Each structure stands twice: as C-alpha cells, then as structure tokens.
Amino acid sequence: MTLALEPVADPAAPLARRNPVAKLGAALLFSVPLIATLDPLTPAIALAVELCALPLFGVRLGVLARRAWPLTLAAAGILVTMVLFAADRTGAHLLSLGPFDITTGVVTGALGLVLRVFAVALPGIIVFATTDPTDLADALVQNAKAPARFAIGALAAFRLIPLLTEEWQMLTLARRARGIDAGRNPLAKLRLFASTAFALLVGALRRGGRLATAMDARGFDSTTPRTYARRQHFTKADTALLVAAAALGAAALTTSILTGFFNPILG
C-alpha cells in the first residue's frame, strides 16, 4: 500500500481552482479564531461551515472521511483522556465509570476539544486534497516570496514520502526472508519494529543527502533569478477567498460570544 499525495478533488470545482497560497492562507485564517476559546459551539459552527463548503472544493464526503480517519483516533484518545484525567468535574453528575465520575463539565470539555481537533484539521486536509504539491511549491515561491531552496526542498521531501512505505515493506520482507521473525513475542515485535524503523531512518538520511547534493549540482541553490514553467497568478477571487475565510471564522467566534458560550483559552 502506498500513500496517495496527489489531489483527489474535482479540478473544475470553483474553490479547487484557486491559488494554492490563497487556499492555504484561508485555512489558517479560518482556523485561528478556533484556538481562542474552549467552548464547543465555535468549532461546531466552523465544522458545519467546512462541510457545507466541501462541494465548492469538489471533495466528496467519502474521500474526506478516508483522509481524516487519523482524526477519529485522536478524538477517541482525547475522549478517554478527558474522562480519566479531567480536572474540571463540576456540573451535574451523569454517570460513574468505576472511580471516575462523568459530569456535564467533563462532557463539555471533551466535546469542545474533539470538535476543535476536527474543525482545525479539516481545512488543511481539504487544501492538500485539492492542491497539486508542485503548484503549491511554485505558488509559495512566486506569490508568498518563500525561499526557493526551502519550497523546492520541501516539495522533494513531500514527493519522497510514498517511498517510505515501500521501503518499510521491502525491509520487512527482506528480514522475513532471512528468518528474522518476532513470532508472537510482543517484546521481540517491539525490538524488530525499532530496528526496522532505525534502518528506514538511516536509508532516508542517506537518500536526503544524495538528493541535496544532486539539487545543488543542478543549480537549485543558485542566486541567479529563476524562471518558472508554470505561473501561479493571484487574482481578485483569491483575495475574496481570504476575506471570506477570515469573516466566517470571526463570525463563528462572534456567535459564541453573543450566545454566552465563549470560554477564552487564556484568562
């Protein structure tokens, strides 16, 4: 199994066609207000807005669910942690799980954190599901004025990520062919996992060094002005996307304040 890093959205969708820097900036502007409060209402509103915007990005809900499955594991971990270690156990008592009392304060805190994880992470998932990595690197250099060495190096590293899964499989098969197998011993499995991960790390560092040398030899670190095969234009529609994202994020936070749910993270 390999990782799918290419865009999976409909390229003809209105917002999928926007400049990669504009989409990345919109995701950041929309997410910033969500980290200012601990209440569950703000991320719930933001999550509803994100789901409503999916058709405009050309992303199907099933595709989003497959890409966002790690968030479900994170949400489950947050829920368990809050139930076991929450300091705020005020509010009405709901039920008891052995020595742990579940109160409305625990439920509210856990719900706010879980919704915030999804609301903050989904914009980034949507951006990378609708953006070609090469276009993003070009836009960072052309529109955001990021250093070409950083942008192109990050693109090269991003392109090499699928090789890690292939190398892991090859290392596992090679060790199995040599008779190295942990069987059902959990400690042996842990040692085998650690040694395989170390071998993978060594291989990745060696490849990174060779790639950096090759890129320098081809003039990627040159101070000579660069030309671009694909121009990335920042239009008025891209500016409108940034403004709309900031306005929607502020509206979610304002709604929380006006309804009395606002719970500042500081103070």
PDB file of C-alpha atoms in Angstrom:
ATOM      1  CA  MET A   1       0.000   0.000   0.000  1.00  0.00           C
ATOM      2  CA  THR A   2       1.312   3.479  -0.906  1.00  0.00           C
ATOM      3  CA  LEU A   3       0.282   6.904   0.222  1.00  0.00           C
ATOM      4  CA  ALA A   4      -1.872   8.993  -2.118  1.00  0.00           C
ATOM      5  CA  LEU A   5      -0.474  12.514  -2.074  1.00  0.00           C
ATOM      6  CA  GLU A   6      -1.981  13.795  -5.306  1.00  0.00           C
ATOM      7  CA  PRO A   7      -5.132  15.954  -5.307  1.00  0.00           C
ATOM      8  CA  VAL A   8      -8.332  13.888  -5.230  1.00  0.00           C
ATOM      9  CA  ALA A   9     -10.865  16.656  -5.800  1.00  0.00           C
ATOM     10  CA  ASP A  10     -12.680  17.742  -8.928  1.00  0.00           C
ATOM     11  CA  PRO A  11     -10.263  20.248 -10.527  1.00  0.00           C
ATOM     12  CA  ALA A  12     -13.192  22.111 -12.103  1.00  0.00           C
ATOM     13  CA  ALA A  13     -14.749  22.970  -8.711  1.00  0.00           C
ATOM     14  CA  PRO A  14     -14.846  26.750  -8.036  1.00  0.00           C
ATOM     15  CA  LEU A  15     -12.588  26.785  -4.969  1.00  0.00           C
ATOM     16  CA  ALA A  16     -10.343  23.934  -6.120  1.00  0.00           C
ATOM     17  CA  ARG A  17      -9.118  26.231  -8.912  1.00  0.00           C
ATOM     18  CA  ARG A  18      -7.975  28.941  -6.509  1.00  0.00           C
ATOM     19  CA  ASN A  19      -4.324  29.798  -5.965  1.00  0.00           C
ATOM     20  CA  PRO A  20      -2.638  27.315  -3.570  1.00  0.00           C
ATOM     21  CA  VAL A  21      -1.315  30.120  -1.367  1.00  0.00           C
ATOM     22  CA  ALA A  22      -4.819  31.608  -1.144  1.00  0.00           C
ATOM     23  CA  LYS A  23      -6.262  28.240  -0.074  1.00  0.00           C
ATOM     24  CA  LEU A  24      -3.515  27.718   2.488  1.00  0.00           C
ATOM     25  CA  GLY A  25      -3.939  31.253   3.842  1.00  0.00           C
ATOM     26  CA  ALA A  26      -7.715  30.832   4.003  1.00  0.00           C
ATOM     27  CA  ALA A  27      -7.319  27.638   6.041  1.00  0.00           C
ATOM     28  CA  LEU A  28      -5.048  29.440   8.508  1.00  0.00           C
ATOM     29  CA  LEU A  29      -7.296  32.499   8.796  1.00  0.00           C
ATOM     30  CA  PHE A  30     -10.361  30.343   9.332  1.00  0.00           C
ATOM     31  CA  SER A  31      -8.655  28.191  11.976  1.00  0.00           C
ATOM     32  CA  VAL A  32      -7.095  30.961  14.114  1.00  0.00           C
ATOM     33  CA  PRO A  33     -10.334  32.004  15.905  1.00  0.00           C
ATOM     34  CA  LEU A  34     -10.982  28.369  16.852  1.00  0.00           C
ATOM     35  CA  ILE A  35      -7.986  28.255  19.204  1.00  0.00           C
ATOM     36  CA  ALA A  36      -9.112  31.337  21.149  1.00  0.00           C
ATOM     37  CA  THR A  37     -11.907  29.587  23.041  1.00  0.00           C
ATOM     38  CA  LEU A  38     -12.601  26.261  24.709  1.00  0.00           C
ATOM     39  CA  ASP A  39     -16.353  26.198  24.145  1.00  0.00           C
ATOM     40  CA  PRO A  40     -17.906  23.558  21.845  1.00  0.00           C
ATOM     41  CA  LEU A  41     -20.129  25.978  19.917  1.00  0.00           C
ATOM     42  CA  THR A  42     -17.376  27.780  17.960  1.00  0.00           C
ATOM     43  CA  PRO A  43     -15.799  24.618  16.472  1.00  0.00           C
ATOM     44  CA  ALA A  44     -19.261  23.152  15.854  1.00  0.00           C
ATOM     45  CA  ILE A  45     -20.196  26.169  13.730  1.00  0.00           C
ATOM     46  CA  ALA A  46     -16.826  26.049  11.970  1.00  0.00           C
ATOM     47  CA  LEU A  47     -17.238  22.333  11.258  1.00  0.00           C
ATOM     48  CA  ALA A  48     -20.688  22.946   9.759  1.00  0.00           C
ATOM     49  CA  VAL A  49     -19.245  25.661   7.503  1.00  0.00           C
ATOM     50  CA  GLU A  50     -16.435  23.362   6.366  1.00  0.00           C
ATOM     51  CA  LEU A  51     -18.813  20.540   5.491  1.00  0.00           C
ATOM     52  CA  CYS A  52     -21.056  22.948   3.570  1.00  0.00           C
ATOM     53  CA  ALA A  53     -18.001  24.167   1.616  1.00  0.00           C
ATOM     54  CA  LEU A  54     -16.950  20.673   0.508  1.00  0.00           C
ATOM     55  CA  PRO A  55     -18.924  20.752  -2.791  1.00  0.00           C
ATOM     56  CA  LEU A  56     -17.280  24.079  -3.680  1.00  0.00           C
ATOM     57  CA  PHE A  57     -13.878  22.401  -3.337  1.00  0.00           C
ATOM     58  CA  GLY A  58     -15.002  19.350  -5.295  1.00  0.00           C
ATOM     59  CA  VAL A  59     -14.270  16.972  -2.409  1.00  0.00           C
ATOM     60  CA  ARG A  60     -16.657  14.103  -1.764  1.00  0.00           C
ATOM     61  CA  LEU A  61     -17.555  13.285   1.819  1.00  0.00           C
ATOM     62  CA  GLY A  62     -16.342   9.690   1.447  1.00  0.00           C
ATOM     63  CA  VAL A  63     -12.917  10.841   0.246  1.00  0.00           C
ATOM     64  CA  LEU A  64     -12.695  13.263   3.161  1.00  0.00           C
ATOM     65  CA  ALA A  65     -13.617  10.500   5.624  1.00  0.00           C
ATOM     66  CA  ARG A  66     -10.849   8.243   4.270  1.00  0.00           C
ATOM     67  CA  ARG A  67      -8.280  11.012   4.581  1.00  0.00           C
ATOM     68  CA  ALA A  68      -9.417  12.158   8.014  1.00  0.00           C
ATOM     69  CA  TRP A  69      -9.561   8.764   9.744  1.00  0.00           C
ATOM     70  CA  PRO A  70      -6.488   9.538  11.938  1.00  0.00           C
ATOM     71  CA  LEU A  71      -8.527  12.367  13.461  1.00  0.00           C
ATOM     72  CA  THR A  72     -11.021   9.796  14.718  1.00  0.00           C
ATOM     73  CA  LEU A  73      -8.242   8.048  16.617  1.00  0.00           C
ATOM     74  CA  ALA A  74      -7.100  11.386  18.028  1.00  0.00           C
ATOM     75  CA  ALA A  75     -10.656  12.224  19.081  1.00  0.00           C
ATOM     76  CA  ALA A  76     -11.016   8.856  20.816  1.00  0.00           C
ATOM     77  CA  GLY A  77      -7.757   9.456  22.680  1.00  0.00           C
ATOM     78  CA  ILE A  78      -8.920  12.895  23.792  1.00  0.00           C
ATOM     79  CA  LEU A  79     -12.220  11.477  24.997  1.00  0.00           C
ATOM     80  CA  VAL A  80     -10.540   8.751  27.069  1.00  0.00           C
ATOM     81  CA  THR A  81      -8.008  11.208  28.493  1.00  0.00           C
ATOM     82  CA  MET A  82     -10.691  13.682  29.496  1.00  0.00           C
ATOM     83  CA  VAL A  83     -12.787  11.001  31.167  1.00  0.00           C
ATOM     84  CA  LEU A  84      -9.825   9.720  33.174  1.00  0.00           C
ATOM     85  CA  PHE A  85      -7.854  12.869  33.964  1.00  0.00           C
ATOM     86  CA  ALA A  86     -10.171  15.893  33.586  1.00  0.00           C
ATOM     87  CA  ALA A  87      -9.589  18.392  36.385  1.00  0.00           C
ATOM     88  CA  ASP A  88     -12.966  20.103  35.914  1.00  0.00           C
ATOM     89  CA  ARG A  89     -15.626  17.712  37.182  1.00  0.00           C
ATOM     90  CA  THR A  90     -18.143  20.390  38.016  1.00  0.00           C
ATOM     91  CA  GLY A  91     -21.732  20.350  36.867  1.00  0.00           C
ATOM     92  CA  ALA A  92     -24.453  17.770  37.111  1.00  0.00           C
ATOM     93  CA  HIS A  93     -23.438  14.168  37.678  1.00  0.00           C
ATOM     94  CA  LEU A  94     -24.307  11.978  34.686  1.00  0.00           C
ATOM     95  CA  LEU A  95     -22.840   8.544  35.419  1.00  0.00           C
ATOM     96  CA  SER A  96     -19.949   6.760  37.081  1.00  0.00           C
ATOM     97  CA  LEU A  97     -17.338   4.537  35.462  1.00  0.00           C
ATOM     98  CA  GLY A  98     -15.735   2.860  38.430  1.00  0.00           C
ATOM     99  CA  PRO A  99     -13.831   5.576  40.325  1.00  0.00           C
ATOM    100  CA  PHE A 100     -14.446   8.162  37.572  1.00  0.00           C
ATOM    101  CA  ASP A 101     -17.433  10.479  37.761  1.00  0.00           C
ATOM    102  CA  ILE A 102     -18.733  11.761  34.432  1.00  0.00           C
ATOM    103  CA  THR A 103     -20.241  15.215  34.809  1.00  0.00           C
ATOM    104  CA  THR A 104     -21.551  17.846  32.424  1.00  0.00           C
ATOM    105  CA  GLY A 105     -18.249  19.710  32.851  1.00  0.00           C
ATOM    106  CA  VAL A 106     -16.300  16.684  31.639  1.00  0.00           C
ATOM    107  CA  VAL A 107     -18.630  16.164  28.676  1.00  0.00           C
ATOM    108  CA  THR A 108     -18.498  19.845  27.670  1.00  0.00           C
ATOM    109  CA  GLY A 109     -14.713  19.962  27.870  1.00  0.00           C
ATOM    110  CA  ALA A 110     -14.257  16.737  25.915  1.00  0.00           C
ATOM    111  CA  LEU A 111     -16.793  17.773  23.273  1.00  0.00           C
ATOM    112  CA  GLY A 112     -15.094  21.141  22.817  1.00  0.00           C
ATOM    113  CA  LEU A 113     -11.662  19.562  22.327  1.00  0.00           C
ATOM    114  CA  VAL A 114     -12.898  16.831  19.976  1.00  0.00           C
ATOM    115  CA  LEU A 115     -14.796  19.287  17.788  1.00  0.00           C
ATOM    116  CA  ARG A 116     -11.793  21.635  17.790  1.00  0.00           C
ATOM    117  CA  VAL A 117      -9.491  18.857  16.552  1.00  0.00           C
ATOM    118  CA  PHE A 118     -11.771  18.214  13.590  1.00  0.00           C
ATOM    119  CA  ALA A 119     -12.509  21.890  12.875  1.00  0.00           C
ATOM    120  CA  VAL A 120      -8.836  22.913  12.900  1.00  0.00           C
ATOM    121  CA  ALA A 121      -7.503  19.924  10.946  1.00  0.00           C
ATOM    122  CA  LEU A 122     -10.146  19.629   8.208  1.00  0.00           C
ATOM    123  CA  PRO A 123      -9.232  22.873   6.388  1.00  0.00           C
ATOM    124  CA  GLY A 124      -5.673  21.615   5.964  1.00  0.00           C
ATOM    125  CA  ILE A 125      -6.898  18.253   4.721  1.00  0.00           C
ATOM    126  CA  ILE A 126      -9.176  19.990   2.216  1.00  0.00           C
ATOM    127  CA  VAL A 127      -6.339  22.223   0.989  1.00  0.00           C
ATOM    128  CA  PHE A 128      -3.967  19.324   0.341  1.00  0.00           C
ATOM    129  CA  ALA A 129      -6.769  17.233  -1.186  1.00  0.00           C
ATOM    130  CA  THR A 130      -7.361  19.954  -3.785  1.00  0.00           C
ATOM    131  CA  THR A 131      -3.797  21.132  -4.450  1.00  0.00           C
ATOM    132  CA  ASP A 132      -1.004  19.685  -6.542  1.00  0.00           C
ATOM    133  CA  PRO A 133       2.239  19.720  -4.495  1.00  0.00           C
ATOM    134  CA  THR A 134       4.203  21.219  -7.394  1.00  0.00           C
ATOM    135  CA  ASP A 135       1.665  24.031  -7.776  1.00  0.00           C
ATOM    136  CA  LEU A 136       1.894  24.712  -4.040  1.00  0.00           C
ATOM    137  CA  ALA A 137       5.694  24.967  -4.164  1.00  0.00           C
ATOM    138  CA  ASP A 138       5.528  27.255  -7.216  1.00  0.00           C
ATOM    139  CA  ALA A 139       2.921  29.463  -5.539  1.00  0.00           C
ATOM    140  CA  LEU A 140       4.934  29.706  -2.326  1.00  0.00           C
ATOM    141  CA  VAL A 141       7.935  30.965  -4.288  1.00  0.00           C
ATOM    142  CA  GLN A 142       6.057  33.227  -6.702  1.00  0.00           C
ATOM    143  CA  ASN A 143       3.262  34.638  -4.532  1.00  0.00           C
ATOM    144  CA  ALA A 144       4.388  34.206  -0.917  1.00  0.00           C
ATOM    145  CA  LYS A 145       8.046  35.008  -1.768  1.00  0.00           C
ATOM    146  CA  ALA A 146       9.257  31.952   0.137  1.00  0.00           C
ATOM    147  CA  PRO A 147      12.905  30.994  -0.438  1.00  0.00           C
ATOM    148  CA  ALA A 148      13.163  28.687  -3.442  1.00  0.00           C
ATOM    149  CA  ARG A 149      15.595  26.438  -1.565  1.00  0.00           C
ATOM    150  CA  PHE A 150      13.007  25.855   1.166  1.00  0.00           C
ATOM    151  CA  ALA A 151       9.991  25.423  -1.131  1.00  0.00           C
ATOM    152  CA  ILE A 152      11.661  23.099  -3.631  1.00  0.00           C
ATOM    153  CA  GLY A 153      13.363  21.115  -0.875  1.00  0.00           C
ATOM    154  CA  ALA A 154      10.028  20.665   0.898  1.00  0.00           C
ATOM    155  CA  LEU A 155       8.444  19.573  -2.394  1.00  0.00           C
ATOM    156  CA  ALA A 156      11.184  16.996  -2.952  1.00  0.00           C
ATOM    157  CA  ALA A 157      10.733  15.636   0.577  1.00  0.00           C
ATOM    158  CA  PHE A 158       6.958  15.533   0.105  1.00  0.00           C
ATOM    159  CA  ARG A 159       7.355  13.578  -3.118  1.00  0.00           C
ATOM    160  CA  LEU A 160       9.570  11.022  -1.377  1.00  0.00           C
ATOM    161  CA  ILE A 161       7.065  10.202   1.378  1.00  0.00           C
ATOM    162  CA  PRO A 162       5.436   7.319  -0.586  1.00  0.00           C
ATOM    163  CA  LEU A 163       8.866   5.686  -0.858  1.00  0.00           C
ATOM    164  CA  LEU A 164       8.957   5.276   2.916  1.00  0.00           C
ATOM    165  CA  THR A 165       6.011   2.874   2.870  1.00  0.00           C
ATOM    166  CA  GLU A 166       7.564   0.899   0.011  1.00  0.00           C
ATOM    167  CA  GLU A 167      10.924   0.702   1.790  1.00  0.00           C
ATOM    168  CA  TRP A 168       9.258  -0.410   5.013  1.00  0.00           C
ATOM    169  CA  GLN A 169       7.605  -3.260   3.145  1.00  0.00           C
ATOM    170  CA  MET A 170      10.890  -4.220   1.468  1.00  0.00           C
ATOM    171  CA  LEU A 171      12.782  -4.170   4.780  1.00  0.00           C
ATOM    172  CA  THR A 172      10.096  -6.306   6.413  1.00  0.00           C
ATOM    173  CA  LEU A 173      10.088  -8.844   3.573  1.00  0.00           C
ATOM    174  CA  ALA A 174      13.887  -8.952   3.437  1.00  0.00           C
ATOM    175  CA  ARG A 175      14.160  -9.674   7.151  1.00  0.00           C
ATOM    176  CA  ARG A 176      11.450 -12.296   6.933  1.00  0.00           C
ATOM    177  CA  ALA A 177      13.343 -13.952   4.064  1.00  0.00           C
ATOM    178  CA  ARG A 178      16.425 -14.115   6.300  1.00  0.00           C
ATOM    179  CA  GLY A 179      14.402 -15.801   9.004  1.00  0.00           C
ATOM    180  CA  ILE A 180      14.069 -12.768  11.275  1.00  0.00           C
ATOM    181  CA  ASP A 181      10.566 -13.016  12.699  1.00  0.00           C
ATOM    182  CA  ALA A 182       9.237 -11.959  16.081  1.00  0.00           C
ATOM    183  CA  GLY A 183       6.510 -14.579  16.140  1.00  0.00           C
ATOM    184  CA  ARG A 184       4.005 -13.901  18.913  1.00  0.00           C
ATOM    185  CA  ASN A 185       6.501 -12.428  21.366  1.00  0.00           C
ATOM    186  CA  PRO A 186       5.443  -8.792  21.985  1.00  0.00           C
ATOM    187  CA  LEU A 187       8.926  -7.760  23.201  1.00  0.00           C
ATOM    188  CA  ALA A 188      10.528  -9.285  20.120  1.00  0.00           C
ATOM    189  CA  LYS A 189       7.999  -7.483  17.943  1.00  0.00           C
ATOM    190  CA  LEU A 190       8.894  -4.198  19.638  1.00  0.00           C
ATOM    191  CA  ARG A 191      12.631  -4.771  19.119  1.00  0.00           C
ATOM    192  CA  LEU A 192      12.047  -5.745  15.483  1.00  0.00           C
ATOM    193  CA  PHE A 193       9.917  -2.646  14.925  1.00  0.00           C
ATOM    194  CA  ALA A 194      12.597  -0.404  16.463  1.00  0.00           C
ATOM    195  CA  SER A 195      15.404  -1.929  14.380  1.00  0.00           C
ATOM    196  CA  THR A 196      13.348  -1.673  11.177  1.00  0.00           C
ATOM    197  CA  ALA A 197      12.480   1.938  11.920  1.00  0.00           C
ATOM    198  CA  PHE A 198      16.166   2.722  12.524  1.00  0.00           C
ATOM    199  CA  ALA A 199      17.127   1.113   9.209  1.00  0.00           C
ATOM    200  CA  LEU A 200      14.411   3.140   7.482  1.00  0.00           C
ATOM    201  CA  LEU A 201      15.719   6.344   9.120  1.00  0.00           C
ATOM    202  CA  VAL A 202      19.290   5.639   8.004  1.00  0.00           C
ATOM    203  CA  GLY A 203      18.133   4.992   4.449  1.00  0.00           C
ATOM    204  CA  ALA A 204      16.059   8.198   4.419  1.00  0.00           C
ATOM    205  CA  LEU A 205      19.019  10.275   5.665  1.00  0.00           C
ATOM    206  CA  ARG A 206      21.309   8.822   3.013  1.00  0.00           C
ATOM    207  CA  ARG A 207      18.776   9.487   0.265  1.00  0.00           C
ATOM    208  CA  GLY A 208      18.222  13.024   1.552  1.00  0.00           C
ATOM    209  CA  GLY A 209      21.961  13.715   1.437  1.00  0.00           C
ATOM    210  CA  ARG A 210      22.260  12.393  -2.121  1.00  0.00           C
ATOM    211  CA  LEU A 211      19.212  14.394  -3.198  1.00  0.00           C
ATOM    212  CA  ALA A 212      20.537  17.614  -1.641  1.00  0.00           C
ATOM    213  CA  THR A 213      23.884  17.166  -3.415  1.00  0.00           C
ATOM    214  CA  ALA A 214      22.144  16.479  -6.731  1.00  0.00           C
ATOM    215  CA  MET A 215      19.906  19.535  -6.359  1.00  0.00           C
ATOM    216  CA  ASP A 216      22.870  21.795  -5.545  1.00  0.00           C
ATOM    217  CA  ALA A 217      24.723  20.403  -8.566  1.00  0.00           C
ATOM    218  CA  ARG A 218      21.777  21.370 -10.750  1.00  0.00           C
ATOM    219  CA  GLY A 219      21.773  24.957  -9.502  1.00  0.00           C
ATOM    220  CA  PHE A 220      18.813  24.866  -7.135  1.00  0.00           C
ATOM    221  CA  ASP A 221      20.830  26.920  -4.637  1.00  0.00           C
ATOM    222  CA  SER A 222      21.964  29.455  -7.198  1.00  0.00           C
ATOM    223  CA  THR A 223      21.379  33.167  -6.550  1.00  0.00           C
ATOM    224  CA  THR A 224      20.571  33.657 -10.233  1.00  0.00           C
ATOM    225  CA  PRO A 225      16.941  34.750 -10.775  1.00  0.00           C
ATOM    226  CA  ARG A 226      14.799  31.718 -11.508  1.00  0.00           C
ATOM    227  CA  THR A 227      12.267  31.194 -14.263  1.00  0.00           C
ATOM    228  CA  TYR A 228       9.041  29.225 -13.831  1.00  0.00           C
ATOM    229  CA  ALA A 229       7.449  26.700 -16.126  1.00  0.00           C
ATOM    230  CA  ARG A 230       4.004  27.284 -14.601  1.00  0.00           C
ATOM    231  CA  ARG A 231       2.994  30.755 -13.494  1.00  0.00           C
ATOM    232  CA  GLN A 232       0.760  30.991 -10.425  1.00  0.00           C
ATOM    233  CA  HIS A 233      -1.490  34.055 -10.607  1.00  0.00           C
ATOM    234  CA  PHE A 234      -3.061  35.588  -7.502  1.00  0.00           C
ATOM    235  CA  THR A 235      -6.398  37.058  -8.604  1.00  0.00           C
ATOM    236  CA  LYS A 236      -9.214  39.028  -7.018  1.00  0.00           C
ATOM    237  CA  ALA A 237     -11.092  35.769  -6.480  1.00  0.00           C
ATOM    238  CA  ASP A 238      -8.176  34.533  -4.359  1.00  0.00           C
ATOM    239  CA  THR A 239      -8.307  37.707  -2.274  1.00  0.00           C
ATOM    240  CA  ALA A 240     -12.055  37.228  -1.855  1.00  0.00           C
ATOM    241  CA  LEU A 241     -11.423  33.681  -0.580  1.00  0.00           C
ATOM    242  CA  LEU A 242      -9.056  35.021   2.088  1.00  0.00           C
ATOM    243  CA  VAL A 243     -11.531  37.705   3.156  1.00  0.00           C
ATOM    244  CA  ALA A 244     -14.432  35.238   3.269  1.00  0.00           C
ATOM    245  CA  ALA A 245     -12.422  32.745   5.358  1.00  0.00           C
ATOM    246  CA  ALA A 246     -11.438  35.421   7.879  1.00  0.00           C
ATOM    247  CA  ALA A 247     -15.024  36.707   8.050  1.00  0.00           C
ATOM    248  CA  LEU A 248     -16.516  33.244   8.588  1.00  0.00           C
ATOM    249  CA  GLY A 249     -14.003  32.413  11.311  1.00  0.00           C
ATOM    250  CA  ALA A 250     -14.718  35.709  13.054  1.00  0.00           C
ATOM    251  CA  ALA A 251     -18.470  35.133  12.693  1.00  0.00           C
ATOM    252  CA  ALA A 252     -18.220  31.746  14.423  1.00  0.00           C
ATOM    253  CA  LEU A 253     -16.312  33.310  17.311  1.00  0.00           C
ATOM    254  CA  THR A 254     -18.711  36.264  17.499  1.00  0.00           C
ATOM    255  CA  THR A 255     -21.703  33.916  17.647  1.00  0.00           C
ATOM    256  CA  SER A 256     -20.094  32.122  20.574  1.00  0.00           C
ATOM    257  CA  ILE A 257     -19.551  35.427  22.404  1.00  0.00           C
ATOM    258  CA  LEU A 258     -23.075  36.717  21.778  1.00  0.00           C
ATOM    259  CA  THR A 259     -24.713  33.475  22.910  1.00  0.00           C
ATOM    260  CA  GLY A 260     -22.679  33.309  26.109  1.00  0.00           C
ATOM    261  CA  PHE A 261     -20.782  30.139  25.259  1.00  0.00           C
ATOM    262  CA  PHE A 262     -17.423  31.894  24.869  1.00  0.00           C
ATOM    263  CA  ASN A 263     -14.786  30.387  27.160  1.00  0.00           C
ATOM    264  CA  PRO A 264     -11.426  32.077  26.495  1.00  0.00           C
ATOM    265  CA  ILE A 265      -8.412  29.800  26.477  1.00  0.00           C
ATOM    266  CA  LEU A 266      -6.457  32.482  28.337  1.00  0.00           C
ATOM    267  CA  GLY A 267      -7.944  34.176  31.349  1.00  0.00           C
TER     268      GLY A 267
END
